[in-house]
Amino acid sequence: MNRTLMSQHGLLLDMDGVIYRGSELIPGADDFVGQLLDLGIPFSFLTNNSQRTRRDVATKIRRMGMPVEDYHVYTCALATATFLSEQKPNGTAYVIGEGGLHSALHDVGYSIVDSHPDYVVVGEGRTFTMEMLERACNLIKGGAKLIATNMDPNCPTQHGLRPGCGAIVAMLESATGMKAFSVGKPSPIMMRSARKELGLSASQTTIIGDTMETDILGGVQLGYQTVLVLSGGTRREDLKNYAFQPDLVVDSINDLDLDMLITPEPRLTPAMHTVG
C-alpha cells in the first residue's frame, strides 16, 4: 500500500449501522479501524446524535475494542456550536438538548439562557417537556432564530425508535410558522467542517455510511467519494428509488479494501464496483 497516497486521503465514518448496531459491534469493524490507526490514515467518526460529548462517544468506541482518541469523533453538536460561534461570537442560546450540546456551546463561548436568547437550539433528548416547547415557541416568536442540530425524524434504540431532533423541530416549525436551519448531516456545514478538521480537500475524502438521505446525499453534494454499507438502514433494492447513487456498495465495512478507497483516480462507479 502506497503510504504517500494514504497521507493524501482520509475517511469520514458514520457510526450506527456502520461500526455498530446498538451496542453490538459489526463484524470486522474493529479490524478496519485498527488498519486506519496502524497506517496513519486520517479519519473521523461522524454522528448526528448531539446528546454526548466527543469524549463520551470516543469512550464508547474504545470499550468496543478500538483505541481511538477523542479527536477521532465529530458530532453535530460540535458542528452547530462552531457554526453559531462564527455567525455570532459569544452569543446566547435557549437549548432543548442534553450534555453534549450544552458542552459544545459552552466551549465556544456561548451562554445558555432562558430568556432573550439569540438562538433556540434543538438537539436530541429524552427529557424535554411541553413546558420547554412552549417556552421555545414564545422565544422564537420573540425573535430568536431556530437552529436544529439535525433533522433526523427518529433515533434507533434497543427497543425500537424514539422521536429524534427532526420530530421535535417539526412541532416548533408547525407551531411558530418559522423554519429551522439545520447544521447536521447532510448539511454541507457539518460535513465540510469535519473534512477541514482532517486537513483534507473534497477530492481526498471518502464518506462511509448506511443512509442514503444523510451520509451518501451529503457526500455526493460535496464531491466526496461515497461508500454505502448495507449493514444499517438501507437495502440494495432501495437504491432504485434515488436519483443519486453511491460510488461503492458493500454488504458491510468488513468487505472494504483500503487500497481501493485511497486510490484517488479513477473514482469508483456503482456500475463497476458493487461488493457482496
XYZ file of C-alpha atoms in Angstrom:
276
model
C 0.000 0.000 0.000
C 1.363 3.390 -1.054
C 1.957 5.491 2.095
C 2.094 8.725 0.082
C -1.416 8.072 -1.160
C -2.531 7.208 2.375
C -1.402 10.577 3.676
C -3.376 12.250 0.899
C -6.711 10.573 1.595
C -8.981 10.235 4.599
C -12.306 8.819 5.710
C -15.457 10.130 7.348
C -17.267 7.248 9.028
C -20.862 7.084 10.131
C -21.266 5.040 13.309
C -24.614 3.344 13.983
C -25.135 0.853 11.165
C -21.516 1.091 10.011
C -19.366 0.422 13.090
C -22.012 -0.968 15.419
C -25.717 -1.675 15.703
C -26.969 -0.554 19.095
C -24.412 -1.999 21.492
C -23.196 -4.740 19.119
C -20.017 -4.282 17.094
C -20.427 -5.050 13.390
C -18.033 -7.912 12.489
C -14.786 -6.617 11.025
C -15.271 -3.011 12.139
C -12.555 -3.227 14.801
C -10.080 -4.678 12.289
C -10.917 -1.939 9.772
C -10.414 0.846 12.305
C -7.241 -0.862 13.505
C -5.845 -0.697 9.971
C -6.611 3.013 9.769
C -4.766 3.609 13.040
C -1.805 1.403 12.122
C -1.381 3.010 8.704
C -1.902 6.582 9.864
C -4.880 7.194 7.594
C -6.783 10.274 8.836
C -10.384 9.552 9.775
C -13.262 10.857 11.832
C -16.461 9.303 13.151
C -19.474 11.471 12.329
C -22.659 11.319 14.361
C -25.933 13.196 14.131
C -26.551 12.480 17.799
C -25.958 15.614 19.861
C -26.553 14.026 23.263
C -22.979 13.016 24.102
C -19.661 14.854 24.029
C -16.940 13.652 21.694
C -15.142 12.211 24.717
C -18.211 10.189 25.711
C -18.584 8.842 22.168
C -14.886 8.008 21.927
C -15.108 6.149 25.242
C -17.943 4.000 23.866
C -15.838 3.161 20.820
C -12.792 2.348 22.947
C -14.865 -0.010 25.091
C -15.740 -1.864 21.904
C -12.054 -2.564 21.379
C -10.935 0.288 19.117
C -8.229 2.519 20.693
C -9.377 5.810 19.163
C -8.792 9.296 20.562
C -11.367 11.955 21.352
C -10.374 13.905 18.229
C -11.484 10.973 16.059
C -15.107 11.928 16.833
C -17.055 14.801 15.285
C -20.653 15.397 16.368
C -23.470 17.560 15.063
C -23.316 19.398 18.398
C -19.724 20.445 17.647
C -20.696 21.485 14.118
C -23.623 23.515 15.449
C -21.522 25.262 18.084
C -18.796 26.092 15.566
C -21.332 27.469 13.102
C -23.056 29.656 15.705
C -19.745 30.983 17.029
C -18.884 32.109 13.506
C -22.299 33.682 12.948
C -22.482 35.464 16.311
C -19.438 35.123 18.597
C -20.178 34.783 22.327
C -23.905 34.647 21.740
C -26.716 33.160 23.799
C -28.972 30.165 23.291
C -32.020 28.523 24.762
C -31.314 24.803 24.407
C -33.544 21.776 24.128
C -30.997 19.005 24.363
C -28.552 17.223 26.603
C -24.964 17.383 27.815
C -23.124 17.068 24.528
C -24.886 20.095 23.076
C -24.539 22.191 26.224
C -20.828 21.358 26.454
C -20.143 22.198 22.808
C -21.857 25.574 23.104
C -20.036 26.439 26.321
C -16.701 25.527 24.721
C -17.161 28.188 22.015
C -18.145 30.894 24.492
C -21.935 30.615 24.340
C -24.172 31.154 27.347
C -27.264 29.028 27.940
C -30.184 31.267 28.905
C -33.931 31.061 29.498
C -34.873 34.493 28.167
C -33.986 36.752 25.247
C -31.633 34.286 23.501
C -30.088 34.854 20.105
C -30.987 31.297 19.125
C -33.233 28.431 20.124
C -31.080 25.340 19.562
C -32.676 21.905 19.406
C -30.914 18.546 19.700
C -31.793 15.012 20.779
C -33.085 14.366 24.249
C -35.280 12.182 26.392
C -36.113 14.807 28.967
C -37.831 17.579 27.009
C -41.276 18.679 28.185
C -44.221 20.575 26.795
C -43.198 23.443 29.067
C -39.834 23.599 27.260
C -41.568 23.538 23.873
C -43.952 26.298 24.952
C -41.040 28.471 26.077
C -39.184 27.777 22.826
C -42.227 28.789 20.780
C -42.524 32.102 22.576
C -38.800 32.806 22.267
C -38.908 32.078 18.531
C -41.945 34.347 18.093
C -39.990 36.946 20.057
C -37.158 36.921 17.527
C -34.824 34.040 18.417
C -33.599 32.068 15.402
C -34.445 28.341 15.328
C -31.446 26.042 14.871
C -31.581 22.240 14.566
C -28.521 20.112 15.217
C -30.005 17.724 12.654
C -33.334 16.848 11.066
C -33.370 13.094 11.706
C -37.011 12.264 12.493
C -36.200 9.407 14.861
C -33.404 7.736 16.816
C -32.927 3.944 16.859
C -32.889 2.359 20.307
C -32.627 -1.200 21.552
C -36.401 -1.132 21.988
C -37.224 0.348 18.567
C -37.486 4.077 17.789
C -37.934 7.286 19.708
C -38.657 10.742 18.247
C -35.485 12.451 17.070
C -34.425 16.056 16.772
C -36.303 16.459 13.489
C -39.579 15.434 15.120
C -39.149 17.968 17.924
C -38.202 20.681 15.446
C -41.246 19.853 13.283
C -43.515 20.679 16.217
C -41.808 24.039 16.715
C -41.934 24.840 12.995
C -45.630 23.987 12.829
C -46.462 25.993 15.949
C -44.460 29.118 15.057
C -44.519 29.134 11.266
C -40.715 29.513 11.303
C -38.362 27.122 9.527
C -35.311 25.754 11.311
C -31.787 25.968 9.956
C -30.154 22.550 10.264
C -26.402 22.038 10.688
C -26.051 18.225 10.913
C -25.719 15.656 8.135
C -26.434 16.007 5.237
C -25.787 19.723 5.685
C -22.549 20.754 3.983
C -21.730 22.757 7.123
C -21.077 19.688 9.251
C -19.565 17.552 6.514
C -17.235 20.305 5.337
C -16.181 21.164 8.897
C -15.335 17.530 9.626
C -13.296 17.283 6.443
C -11.420 20.504 7.181
C -10.603 19.273 10.679
C -8.748 16.384 8.991
C -6.906 18.810 6.705
C -8.304 17.227 3.546
C -9.731 18.533 0.297
C -13.015 17.233 -1.134
C -11.204 15.029 -3.645
C -9.194 13.454 -0.806
C -12.256 12.489 1.221
C -14.378 9.321 1.321
C -17.523 9.057 3.417
C -18.824 5.659 4.511
C -22.423 5.456 5.698
C -25.559 3.340 5.800
C -28.138 6.009 5.000
C -28.788 7.446 1.564
C -30.605 10.562 2.831
C -27.761 11.758 5.062
C -24.297 10.251 4.577
C -24.493 9.494 0.860
C -26.520 12.574 -0.119
C -24.149 14.871 1.744
C -21.108 13.211 0.224
C -22.486 13.436 -3.305
C -23.340 17.116 -2.874
C -19.822 17.941 -1.670
C -17.955 15.845 -4.230
C -16.687 13.225 -1.771
C -16.199 9.604 -2.732
C -19.179 7.752 -1.236
C -19.490 4.211 0.106
C -22.824 2.728 1.172
C -22.808 -0.223 3.573
C -25.890 -2.424 3.769
C -25.389 -3.302 7.433
C -27.681 -0.499 8.599
C -30.923 1.014 7.396
C -30.615 0.730 3.605
C -31.291 -2.322 1.432
C -29.808 -2.908 -2.006
C -33.246 -2.777 -3.617
C -33.795 0.708 -2.137
C -31.155 2.229 -4.420
C -33.528 2.378 -7.394
C -35.573 4.981 -5.524
C -32.820 7.608 -5.542
C -31.688 9.978 -8.286
C -28.169 9.958 -6.814
C -26.050 6.852 -6.261
C -23.063 5.929 -4.080
C -19.716 5.232 -5.722
C -19.487 1.854 -3.999
C -21.951 -0.506 -2.334
C -20.789 -3.217 0.080
C -22.560 -5.549 2.483
C -20.550 -4.269 5.454
C -17.349 -2.489 6.392
C -15.702 -5.910 6.557
C -15.878 -6.042 2.739
C -13.945 -2.813 2.165
C -10.476 -2.776 0.631
C -8.394 0.194 1.758
C -6.296 0.083 -1.412
C -9.468 0.685 -3.408
C -10.597 3.554 -1.192
C -7.381 5.562 -1.064
C -6.633 5.478 -4.787
C -7.939 8.843 -5.925
C -8.144 8.061 -9.666
C -10.147 6.653 -11.280
C -13.097 7.263 -8.992
C -15.281 4.298 -8.175
C -18.527 3.872 -10.068
C -21.539 1.943 -8.786
C -21.868 0.066 -12.062
C -18.358 -1.334 -11.773
C -17.867 -1.652 -8.004
C -20.527 -3.456 -6.043
C -19.274 -5.876 -3.436
C -21.340 -8.585 -1.773
